[in-house]
PDB file of C-alpha atoms and ligand atoms in Angstrom:
ATOM      1  CA  MET R  17      13.001  50.065  58.936  1.00 36.00           C
ATOM      2  CA  SER R  18       9.200  50.256  59.090  1.00 38.00           C
ATOM      3  CA  ALA R  19       6.608  47.626  59.799  1.00 42.00           C
ATOM      4  CA  LEU R  20       4.189  46.767  57.013  1.00 42.00           C
ATOM      5  CA  GLU R  21       0.787  48.229  57.619  1.00 45.00           C
ATOM      6  CA  ALA R  22      -2.611  46.971  56.674  1.00 43.00           C
ATOM      7  CA  GLY R  23      -4.168  48.963  53.883  1.00 46.00           C
ATOM      8  CA  ASP R  24      -0.887  49.958  52.087  1.00 45.00           C
ATOM      9  CA  VAL R  25      -1.696  50.947  48.510  1.00 45.00           C
ATOM     10  CA  MET R  26      -1.377  47.938  46.230  1.00 45.00           C
ATOM     11  CA  ALA R  27       0.964  48.519  43.346  1.00 44.00           C
ATOM     12  CA  GLN R  28       0.193  46.827  39.992  1.00 82.00           C
ATOM     13  CA  VAL R  29       3.047  44.437  40.540  1.00 93.00           C
ATOM     14  CA  GLU R  30       4.971  43.986  43.739  1.00 94.00           C
ATOM     15  CA  LEU R  31       8.155  41.920  44.246  1.00 96.00           C
ATOM     16  CA  HIS R  32       9.184  40.936  47.726  1.00 96.00           C
ATOM     17  CA  CYS R  33      12.064  38.842  49.035  1.00 95.00           C
ATOM     18  CA  LEU R  34      12.922  37.369  52.368  1.00 94.00           C
ATOM     19  CA  ARG R  35      16.308  35.939  53.255  1.00 91.00           C
ATOM     20  CA  VAL R  36      15.826  32.871  55.461  1.00 89.00           C
ATOM     21  CA  ARG R  37      18.385  32.724  58.230  1.00 82.00           C
ATOM     22  CA  ASN R  38      19.374  29.610  60.248  1.00 77.00           C
ATOM     23  CA  GLY R  39      16.980  29.184  63.146  1.00 78.00           C
ATOM     24  CA  PHE R  40      14.014  30.611  61.163  1.00 83.00           C
ATOM     25  CA  ARG R  41      10.891  29.046  62.673  1.00 83.00           C
ATOM     26  CA  VAL R  42       7.279  29.968  62.162  1.00 81.00           C
ATOM     27  CA  VAL R  43       4.594  29.438  64.770  1.00 80.00           C
ATOM     28  CA  ASP R  44       2.415  26.623  63.470  1.00 78.00           C
ATOM     29  CA  LEU R  45      -0.762  28.593  63.952  1.00 82.00           C
ATOM     30  CA  LEU R  46       0.311  30.924  61.123  1.00 87.00           C
ATOM     31  CA  LEU R  47      -0.130  28.109  58.608  1.00 92.00           C
ATOM     32  CA  SER R  48      -3.275  26.386  57.435  1.00 95.00           C
ATOM     33  CA  GLU R  49      -3.921  22.701  58.236  1.00 94.00           C
ATOM     34  CA  PRO R  50      -2.923  21.512  54.717  1.00 94.00           C
ATOM     35  CA  GLU R  51       0.275  23.721  54.886  1.00 95.00           C
ATOM     36  CA  ARG R  52       1.213  22.169  58.249  1.00 94.00           C
ATOM     37  CA  HIS R  53       0.746  18.706  56.814  1.00 95.00           C
ATOM     38  CA  ARG R  54       2.800  19.571  53.717  1.00 95.00           C
ATOM     39  CA  ALA R  55       5.590  21.119  55.859  1.00 94.00           C
ATOM     40  CA  ALA R  56       5.699  18.050  58.071  1.00 94.00           C
ATOM     41  CA  ALA R  57       6.119  15.820  54.986  1.00 96.00           C
ATOM     42  CA  PHE R  58       9.414  17.395  53.851  1.00 95.00           C
ATOM     43  CA  ARG R  59      12.389  15.174  54.551  1.00 93.00           C
ATOM     44  CA  SER R  60      14.888  17.954  54.026  1.00 93.00           C
ATOM     45  CA  ILE R  61      14.936  20.639  56.718  1.00 90.00           C
ATOM     46  CA  GLU R  62      16.092  23.188  54.226  1.00 90.00           C
ATOM     47  CA  ALA R  63      13.198  22.471  51.831  1.00 92.00           C
ATOM     48  CA  ARG R  64      10.738  22.577  54.731  1.00 93.00           C
ATOM     49  CA  ARG R  65      12.144  25.927  55.892  1.00 91.00           C
ATOM     50  CA  LEU R  66      11.871  27.393  52.440  1.00 93.00           C
ATOM     51  CA  PHE R  67       8.277  26.227  52.003  1.00 95.00           C
ATOM     52  CA  VAL R  68       7.284  27.600  55.400  1.00 93.00           C
ATOM     53  CA  ALA R  69       9.146  30.889  54.721  1.00 93.00           C
ATOM     54  CA  GLY R  70       7.282  31.264  51.436  1.00 95.00           C
ATOM     55  CA  ARG R  71       3.903  30.894  53.143  1.00 96.00           C
ATOM     56  CA  PHE R  72       5.007  33.158  55.954  1.00 93.00           C
ATOM     57  CA  LEU R  73       6.000  35.887  53.446  1.00 95.00           C
ATOM     58  CA  CYS R  74       2.878  35.617  51.278  1.00 95.00           C
ATOM     59  CA  ARG R  75       0.463  35.360  54.205  1.00 95.00           C
ATOM     60  CA  HIS R  76       2.009  38.498  55.727  1.00 93.00           C
ATOM     61  CA  ILE R  77       2.214  40.642  52.599  1.00 95.00           C
ATOM     62  CA  LEU R  78      -1.057  39.548  51.034  1.00 96.00           C
ATOM     63  CA  GLY R  79      -2.815  39.668  54.468  1.00 95.00           C
ATOM     64  CA  SER R  80      -1.563  43.250  54.973  1.00 92.00           C
ATOM     65  CA  ARG R  81      -2.716  44.334  51.508  1.00 93.00           C
ATOM     66  CA  LEU R  82      -6.142  42.702  52.037  1.00 95.00           C
ATOM     67  CA  GLY R  83      -6.544  43.889  55.589  1.00 94.00           C
ATOM     68  CA  CYS R  84      -6.747  40.402  57.177  1.00 93.00           C
ATOM     69  CA  ALA R  85      -4.581  38.484  59.627  1.00 93.00           C
ATOM     70  CA  PRO R  86      -1.927  36.272  57.944  1.00 92.00           C
ATOM     71  CA  GLN R  87      -3.479  33.143  59.292  1.00 93.00           C
ATOM     72  CA  ALA R  88      -6.965  34.121  58.063  1.00 95.00           C
ATOM     73  CA  LEU R  89      -5.930  34.210  54.370  1.00 96.00           C
ATOM     74  CA  SER R  90      -7.362  31.350  52.355  1.00 97.00           C
ATOM     75  CA  ILE R  91      -4.771  29.874  49.909  1.00 97.00           C
ATOM     76  CA  ALA R  92      -5.877  27.096  47.584  1.00 96.00           C
ATOM     77  CA  THR R  93      -3.746  25.110  45.131  1.00 96.00           C
ATOM     78  CA  THR R  94      -4.498  24.051  41.518  1.00 96.00           C
ATOM     79  CA  PRO R  95      -4.076  20.401  40.535  1.00 95.00           C
ATOM     80  CA  SER R  96      -0.687  21.379  39.040  1.00 94.00           C
ATOM     81  CA  GLY R  97       0.438  22.821  42.363  1.00 94.00           C
ATOM     82  CA  ARG R  98      -0.068  26.529  41.709  1.00 97.00           C
ATOM     83  CA  PRO R  99      -1.224  28.447  44.813  1.00 97.00           C
ATOM     84  CA  TYR R 100      -3.945  31.105  44.413  1.00 98.00           C
ATOM     85  CA  LEU R 101      -6.435  33.130  46.420  1.00 98.00           C
ATOM     86  CA  PRO R 102      -9.925  31.665  45.905  1.00 97.00           C
ATOM     87  CA  ASP R 103     -11.597  34.639  47.568  1.00 97.00           C
ATOM     88  CA  HIS R 104      -9.694  37.253  45.507  1.00 96.00           C
ATOM     89  CA  PRO R 105      -9.670  36.237  41.860  1.00 95.00           C
ATOM     90  CA  ASP R 106      -8.428  39.724  40.853  1.00 94.00           C
ATOM     91  CA  ILE R 107      -5.142  39.235  42.709  1.00 96.00           C
ATOM     92  CA  ASP R 108      -2.567  36.699  41.528  1.00 97.00           C
ATOM     93  CA  PHE R 109       0.702  35.767  43.239  1.00 98.00           C
ATOM     94  CA  ASN R 110       3.573  33.378  42.741  1.00 98.00           C
ATOM     95  CA  ILE R 111       6.436  32.178  44.891  1.00 98.00           C
ATOM     96  CA  SER R 112       9.934  31.051  44.136  1.00 98.00           C
ATOM     97  CA  HIS R 113      12.731  29.875  46.459  1.00 96.00           C
ATOM     98  CA  THR R 114      16.327  28.928  46.153  1.00 92.00           C
ATOM     99  CA  ARG R 115      19.107  28.420  48.757  1.00 86.00           C
ATOM    100  CA  ASP R 116      18.171  30.890  51.520  1.00 90.00           C
ATOM    101  CA  LEU R 117      16.015  33.307  49.560  1.00 94.00           C
ATOM    102  CA  VAL R 118      12.240  33.340  49.078  1.00 96.00           C
ATOM    103  CA  ALA R 119      10.610  35.584  46.477  1.00 97.00           C
ATOM    104  CA  LEU R 120       6.981  36.580  46.240  1.00 98.00           C
ATOM    105  CA  ALA R 121       5.428  38.377  43.186  1.00 98.00           C
ATOM    106  CA  ILE R 122       1.946  39.900  43.370  1.00 97.00           C
ATOM    107  CA  ASN R 123      -0.125  41.143  40.451  1.00 96.00           C
ATOM    108  CA  HIS R 124      -3.349  43.045  40.740  1.00 92.00           C
ATOM    109  CA  GLY R 125      -5.517  42.383  37.688  1.00 85.00           C
ATOM    110  CA  GLY R 126      -3.421  39.842  35.770  1.00 91.00           C
ATOM    111  CA  ARG R 127      -1.477  36.607  36.104  1.00 94.00           C
ATOM    112  CA  ILE R 128       2.074  36.395  37.293  1.00 96.00           C
ATOM    113  CA  GLY R 129       4.959  33.920  37.533  1.00 97.00           C
ATOM    114  CA  ILE R 130       8.309  34.341  39.184  1.00 98.00           C
ATOM    115  CA  ASP R 131      11.533  32.466  39.256  1.00 97.00           C
ATOM    116  CA  ILE R 132      14.793  33.084  41.114  1.00 97.00           C
ATOM    117  CA  GLU R 133      17.923  30.941  40.858  1.00 96.00           C
ATOM    118  CA  ARG R 134      21.199  31.402  42.599  1.00 93.00           C
ATOM    119  CA  HIS R 135      24.004  32.392  40.249  1.00 89.00           C
ATOM    120  CA  ASP R 136      26.081  29.359  41.162  1.00 88.00           C
ATOM    121  CA  ALA R 137      23.142  26.961  40.823  1.00 86.00           C
ATOM    122  CA  PHE R 138      25.260  24.730  38.596  1.00 85.00           C
ATOM    123  CA  SER R 139      28.774  24.456  37.295  1.00 88.00           C
ATOM    124  CA  GLU R 140      29.648  25.214  33.689  1.00 88.00           C
ATOM    125  CA  THR R 141      29.845  21.526  32.958  1.00 90.00           C
ATOM    126  CA  GLU R 142      26.405  20.928  34.525  1.00 92.00           C
ATOM    127  CA  ALA R 143      24.936  23.851  32.579  1.00 91.00           C
ATOM    128  CA  PHE R 144      26.387  22.450  29.380  1.00 89.00           C
ATOM    129  CA  GLU R 145      24.665  19.096  30.071  1.00 93.00           C
ATOM    130  CA  ILE R 146      21.277  20.591  31.073  1.00 94.00           C
ATOM    131  CA  MET R 147      21.037  23.209  28.250  1.00 94.00           C
ATOM    132  CA  PRO R 148      19.773  20.899  25.499  1.00 94.00           C
ATOM    133  CA  MET R 149      16.865  19.762  27.723  1.00 94.00           C
ATOM    134  CA  ILE R 150      15.692  23.350  28.363  1.00 93.00           C
ATOM    135  CA  LEU R 151      16.633  25.525  25.453  1.00 94.00           C
ATOM    136  CA  SER R 152      15.056  25.501  21.946  1.00 91.00           C
ATOM    137  CA  GLU R 153      17.438  24.884  19.068  1.00 92.00           C
ATOM    138  CA  HIS R 154      17.616  28.532  18.223  1.00 90.00           C
ATOM    139  CA  GLU R 155      18.371  29.470  21.824  1.00 92.00           C
ATOM    140  CA  LEU R 156      20.958  26.753  22.016  1.00 94.00           C
ATOM    141  CA  ASP R 157      22.658  28.093  18.886  1.00 94.00           C
ATOM    142  CA  GLN R 158      22.721  31.602  20.319  1.00 92.00           C
ATOM    143  CA  VAL R 159      24.264  30.430  23.637  1.00 94.00           C
ATOM    144  CA  ARG R 160      26.845  28.316  21.835  1.00 92.00           C
ATOM    145  CA  GLN R 161      27.958  31.336  19.805  1.00 95.00           C
ATOM    146  CA  LEU R 162      28.988  33.098  23.007  1.00 94.00           C
ATOM    147  CA  GLU R 163      32.417  32.861  24.489  1.00 93.00           C
ATOM    148  CA  PRO R 164      32.496  29.790  26.824  1.00 88.00           C
ATOM    149  CA  ARG R 165      32.845  31.878  29.972  1.00 88.00           C
ATOM    150  CA  HIS R 166      29.563  33.713  29.212  1.00 92.00           C
ATOM    151  CA  ARG R 167      27.479  30.615  28.307  1.00 93.00           C
ATOM    152  CA  ARG R 168      26.404  29.553  31.790  1.00 93.00           C
ATOM    153  CA  ASP R 169      25.179  33.108  32.694  1.00 92.00           C
ATOM    154  CA  ALA R 170      23.253  33.368  29.382  1.00 93.00           C
ATOM    155  CA  PHE R 171      21.714  29.947  29.979  1.00 94.00           C
ATOM    156  CA  LEU R 172      20.731  30.847  33.559  1.00 94.00           C
ATOM    157  CA  ALA R 173      19.084  34.137  32.463  1.00 93.00           C
ATOM    158  CA  CYS R 174      17.133  32.242  29.811  1.00 93.00           C
ATOM    159  CA  TRP R 175      16.175  29.540  32.307  1.00 94.00           C
ATOM    160  CA  VAL R 176      14.601  31.928  34.789  1.00 95.00           C
ATOM    161  CA  ARG R 177      12.680  33.737  32.018  1.00 93.00           C
ATOM    162  CA  LYS R 178      11.284  30.471  30.827  1.00 93.00           C
ATOM    163  CA  GLU R 179      10.377  29.153  34.244  1.00 94.00           C
ATOM    164  CA  ALA R 180       8.713  32.430  35.162  1.00 95.00           C
ATOM    165  CA  ALA R 181       6.631  32.297  31.920  1.00 92.00           C
ATOM    166  CA  LEU R 182       5.718  28.633  32.519  1.00 93.00           C
ATOM    167  CA  LYS R 183       4.666  29.463  36.072  1.00 95.00           C
ATOM    168  CA  CYS R 184       2.558  32.386  34.841  1.00 94.00           C
ATOM    169  CA  LEU R 185       0.855  29.997  32.398  1.00 90.00           C
ATOM    170  CA  GLY R 186       0.250  27.737  35.421  1.00 92.00           C
ATOM    171  CA  LEU R 187       1.535  24.360  34.303  1.00 86.00           C
ATOM    172  CA  GLY R 188       5.195  24.711  35.106  1.00 88.00           C
ATOM    173  CA  PHE R 189       7.384  22.053  33.519  1.00 89.00           C
ATOM    174  CA  ARG R 190       4.301  20.134  32.450  1.00 88.00           C
ATOM    175  CA  ILE R 191       4.889  22.263  29.322  1.00 87.00           C
ATOM    176  CA  ASP R 192       8.074  21.245  27.603  1.00 89.00           C
ATOM    177  CA  PRO R 193      10.425  24.254  28.182  1.00 90.00           C
ATOM    178  CA  GLN R 194      12.017  23.724  24.731  1.00 90.00           C
ATOM    179  CA  THR R 195       8.726  24.718  23.201  1.00 86.00           C
ATOM    180  CA  VAL R 196       8.656  28.120  24.978  1.00 84.00           C
ATOM    181  CA  THR R 197      11.029  30.863  23.898  1.00 81.00           C
ATOM    182  CA  VAL R 198      11.132  34.092  25.842  1.00 79.00           C
ATOM    183  CA  ALA R 199      13.103  37.157  24.749  1.00 68.00           C
ATOM    184  CA  PRO R 200      14.767  39.306  27.438  1.00 60.00           C
ATOM    185  CA  ASN R 201      12.273  42.079  28.168  1.00 56.00           C
ATOM    186  CA  GLY R 202       8.619  42.883  27.630  1.00 50.00           C
ATOM    187  CA  THR R 203       8.011  40.329  24.825  1.00 54.00           C
ATOM    188  CA  THR R 204       5.683  37.629  23.921  1.00 57.00           C
ATOM    189  CA  PRO R 205       6.842  34.032  24.092  1.00 59.00           C
ATOM    190  CA  SER R 206       6.342  31.488  21.412  1.00 58.00           C
ATOM    191  CA  THR R 207       4.697  28.483  23.116  1.00 57.00           C
ATOM    192  CA  GLY R 208       4.741  26.105  20.211  1.00 55.00           C
ATOM    193  CA  ASP R 209       1.193  25.146  19.386  1.00 51.00           C
ATOM    194  CA  ARG R 210      -0.017  25.667  22.997  1.00 53.00           C
ATOM    195  CA  GLU R 211      -2.349  28.540  23.913  1.00 54.00           C
ATOM    196  CA  PRO R 212      -1.963  30.420  20.628  1.00 52.00           C
ATOM    197  CA  GLY R 213      -2.273  34.147  21.317  1.00 54.00           C
ATOM    198  CA  ALA R 214      -1.346  33.960  24.999  1.00 67.00           C
ATOM    199  CA  SER R 215       0.858  36.954  25.664  1.00 77.00           C
ATOM    200  CA  ILE R 216       3.511  36.886  28.394  1.00 86.00           C
ATOM    201  CA  PHE R 217       5.610  39.947  29.291  1.00 89.00           C
ATOM    202  CA  VAL R 218       8.880  39.237  30.992  1.00 91.00           C
ATOM    203  CA  HIS R 219      11.221  41.421  33.110  1.00 92.00           C
ATOM    204  CA  SER R 220      14.386  40.071  34.513  1.00 93.00           C
ATOM    205  CA  GLY R 221      17.590  41.006  36.266  1.00 93.00           C
ATOM    206  CA  ARG R 222      20.082  40.227  38.944  1.00 93.00           C
ATOM    207  CA  LEU R 223      19.733  40.558  42.776  1.00 91.00           C
ATOM    208  CA  GLY R 224      22.152  40.440  45.658  1.00 85.00           C
ATOM    209  CA  ASP R 225      25.896  40.784  46.038  1.00 82.00           C
ATOM    210  CA  THR R 226      28.954  38.544  46.184  1.00 78.00           C
ATOM    211  CA  GLU R 227      28.772  38.414  50.003  1.00 77.00           C
ATOM    212  CA  ALA R 228      25.142  37.430  50.381  1.00 78.00           C
ATOM    213  CA  GLY R 229      24.926  35.619  47.019  1.00 87.00           C
ATOM    214  CA  VAL R 230      23.902  36.687  43.567  1.00 93.00           C
ATOM    215  CA  PHE R 231      20.539  35.627  42.186  1.00 95.00           C
ATOM    216  CA  GLU R 232      19.126  35.685  38.661  1.00 95.00           C
ATOM    217  CA  TRP R 233      15.404  36.593  38.648  1.00 96.00           C
ATOM    218  CA  ALA R 234      12.537  36.889  36.137  1.00 95.00           C
ATOM    219  CA  VAL R 235       8.933  37.847  36.455  1.00 95.00           C
ATOM    220  CA  ALA R 236       6.320  37.049  33.765  1.00 93.00           C
ATOM    221  CA  THR R 237       2.932  38.710  33.524  1.00 92.00           C
ATOM    222  CA  SER R 238      -0.130  38.279  31.349  1.00 89.00           C
ATOM    223  CA  LYS R 239      -0.277  42.135  30.841  1.00 87.00           C
ATOM    224  CA  PRO R 240       2.473  44.667  30.272  1.00 86.00           C
ATOM    225  CA  ILE R 241       3.876  46.275  33.433  1.00 87.00           C
ATOM    226  CA  SER R 242       6.571  48.875  34.180  1.00 85.00           C
ATOM    227  CA  GLN R 243       9.961  47.714  35.495  1.00 85.00           C
ATOM    228  CA  PRO R 244       9.205  46.273  38.945  1.00 90.00           C
ATOM    229  CA  THR R 245      11.300  46.969  41.984  1.00 91.00           C
ATOM    230  CA  TRP R 246      12.197  44.709  44.905  1.00 95.00           C
ATOM    231  CA  ARG R 247      11.294  45.167  48.533  1.00 94.00           C
ATOM    232  CA  HIS R 248      13.535  43.330  51.016  1.00 93.00           C
ATOM    233  CA  HIS R 249      12.215  41.937  54.252  1.00 92.00           C
ATOM    234  CA  GLU R 250      13.489  40.320  57.389  1.00 86.00           C
ATOM    235  CA  ALA R 251      11.624  37.932  59.613  1.00 82.00           C
ATOM    236  CA  CYS R 252      12.767  39.625  62.809  1.00 76.00           C
ATOM    237  CA  ASP R 253      10.470  37.538  65.024  1.00 74.00           C
ATOM    238  CA  SER R 254       8.909  34.736  63.037  1.00 71.00           C
ATOM    239  CA  LEU R 255       7.624  33.031  66.187  1.00 70.00           C
ATOM    240  CA  ARG R 256       5.446  36.042  66.884  1.00 70.00           C
ATOM    241  CA  GLY R 257       4.857  36.444  63.218  1.00 70.00           C
ATOM    242  CA  ILE R 258       6.504  39.836  62.716  1.00 73.00           C
ATOM    243  CA  LEU R 259       7.925  40.813  59.364  1.00 77.00           C
ATOM    244  CA  TRP R 260       9.979  43.966  58.838  1.00 75.00           C
ATOM    245  CA  ASN R 261      10.306  45.938  55.673  1.00 72.00           C
ATOM    246  CA  LEU R 262      13.966  46.787  55.150  1.00 66.00           C
ATOM    247  CA  GLU R 263      13.505  49.068  52.153  1.00 58.00           C
TER     248      GLU R 263
HETATM  249  C1  COA L  13       6.299  25.080  39.019  1.00 74.79           C
HETATM  250  C2  COA L  13       7.684  24.439  38.994  1.00 74.79           C
HETATM  251  C3  COA L  13       8.383  24.803  37.696  1.00 74.79           C
HETATM  252  C4  COA L  13       8.434  25.023  40.228  1.00 74.79           C
HETATM  253  O1  COA L  13       9.705  24.439  40.314  1.00 74.79           O
HETATM  254  P1  COA L  13      10.655  24.613  41.616  1.00 74.79           P
HETATM  255  O2  COA L  13      11.915  24.057  41.323  1.00 74.79           O
HETATM  256  O3  COA L  13       9.905  24.154  42.826  1.00 74.79           O
HETATM  257  O4  COA L  13      10.864  26.169  41.653  1.00 74.79           O
HETATM  258  P2  COA L  13      10.385  27.441  42.518  1.00 74.79           P
HETATM  259  O5  COA L  13      11.018  27.449  43.843  1.00 74.79           O
HETATM  260  O6  COA L  13      10.728  28.603  41.643  1.00 74.79           O
HETATM  261  O7  COA L  13       8.830  27.413  42.647  1.00 74.79           O
HETATM  262  C5  COA L  13       8.140  26.765  43.700  1.00 74.79           C
HETATM  263  C6  COA L  13       6.806  27.476  43.853  1.00 74.79           C
HETATM  264  O8  COA L  13       6.134  27.541  42.655  1.00 74.79           O
HETATM  265  C7  COA L  13       4.710  27.566  42.874  1.00 74.79           C
HETATM  266  N1  COA L  13       4.150  26.577  41.974  1.00 74.79           N
HETATM  267  C8  COA L  13       4.007  25.189  42.154  1.00 74.79           C
HETATM  268  N2  COA L  13       3.396  24.681  41.043  1.00 74.79           N
HETATM  269  C9  COA L  13       3.158  25.662  40.224  1.00 74.79           C
HETATM  270  C10 COA L  13       2.583  25.771  38.965  1.00 74.79           C
HETATM  271  N3  COA L  13       2.128  24.612  38.292  1.00 74.79           N
HETATM  272  N4  COA L  13       2.530  26.987  38.308  1.00 74.79           N
HETATM  273  C11 COA L  13       2.972  28.074  38.941  1.00 74.79           C
HETATM  274  N5  COA L  13       3.523  28.035  40.178  1.00 74.79           N
HETATM  275  C12 COA L  13       3.652  26.856  40.772  1.00 74.79           C
HETATM  276  C13 COA L  13       4.533  27.149  44.357  1.00 74.79           C
HETATM  277  O9  COA L  13       4.219  28.346  45.068  1.00 74.79           O
HETATM  278  C14 COA L  13       5.912  26.648  44.783  1.00 74.79           C
HETATM  279  O10 COA L  13       6.256  26.987  46.135  1.00 74.79           O
HETATM  280  P3  COA L  13       5.499  26.321  47.315  1.00 74.79           P
HETATM  281  O11 COA L  13       5.216  24.910  46.942  1.00 74.79           O
HETATM  282  O12 COA L  13       6.509  26.479  48.442  1.00 74.79           O
HETATM  283  O13 COA L  13       4.309  27.125  47.543  1.00 74.79           O
HETATM  284  C15 COA L  13       7.591  22.900  39.095  1.00 74.79           C
HETATM  285  O14 COA L  13       7.201  22.581  40.423  1.00 74.79           O
HETATM  286  C16 COA L  13       6.600  22.283  38.142  1.00 74.79           C
HETATM  287  O15 COA L  13       6.861  22.218  36.955  1.00 74.79           O
HETATM  288  N6  COA L  13       5.395  21.958  38.656  1.00 74.79           N
HETATM  289  C17 COA L  13       4.228  21.616  37.840  1.00 74.79           C
HETATM  290  C18 COA L  13       4.248  20.188  37.259  1.00 74.79           C
HETATM  291  C19 COA L  13       4.188  19.133  38.314  1.00 74.79           C
HETATM  292  O16 COA L  13       4.865  18.139  38.140  1.00 74.79           O
HETATM  293  N7  COA L  13       3.502  19.253  39.433  1.00 74.79           N
HETATM  294  C20 COA L  13       3.479  18.150  40.400  1.00 74.79           C
HETATM  295  C21 COA L  13       2.992  18.641  41.751  1.00 74.79           C
HETATM  296  S1  COA L  13       1.213  18.663  41.828  1.00 74.79           S
END
């Protein structure tokens, strides 16, 4: 285990994840005023914890890469809710959270979107009901041709690729997901008649184990990248703002 150090060389794309354990608390001073207000507005403790953990992770990692204290990092938000670094337009990042896991993707020199979903996010029946709202007709046909026991997994894998692409584009589900089709790896989505020519490159996979939980993930970038690898972290003393790199 080694602590993250300021000035670490920035890879083209970095993927980081932090498992949020019960009792995770972040000292308020680590967050900006708007972040503190937003955190206070969550009704659900779990949702609040995930939001705070996301900001904790990105302030630490981005701060260490940029050589500034986590609380000194300026994070702004677009009208559609996408966070960005106003003082570093060459660095893009994106956050995703589900259950007790927070993921952060950083791209140096291009846009990025990430999505993670827990493998048991919905039952087979629920997946069957949601599919037509998310998948294009062609994708729906492909999923329906699979054996029933494989359909939910295929849908989930497609879901995370789409959501990562929509987050990379910056509008999230303001774009109808049925109009965006994303093939498994390193390909360009068809986005209906929106943004003709906008290329998105997608990498995806599975994370975790049966004990800690299995997660489907996808990362979408505006430029091609090599297969990214994950770095796992633990908030060993979130009150003092210390983050440890496990791998
Ligand atoms: C982006 C979106 C698909 C994320 O859905 P989600 O179920 O919250 O999924 P995730 O956990 O994967 O992602 C959440 C993170 O995505 C990021 N995000 C929010 N809006 C985003 C956007 N428009 N584009 C890219 N990323 C976005 C944020 O970092 C957010 O985490 P944070 O609020 O803790 O910082 C969904 O929020 C959406 O479609 N938003 C845009 C449309 C909208 O209605 N916005 C209203 C709020 S202004």
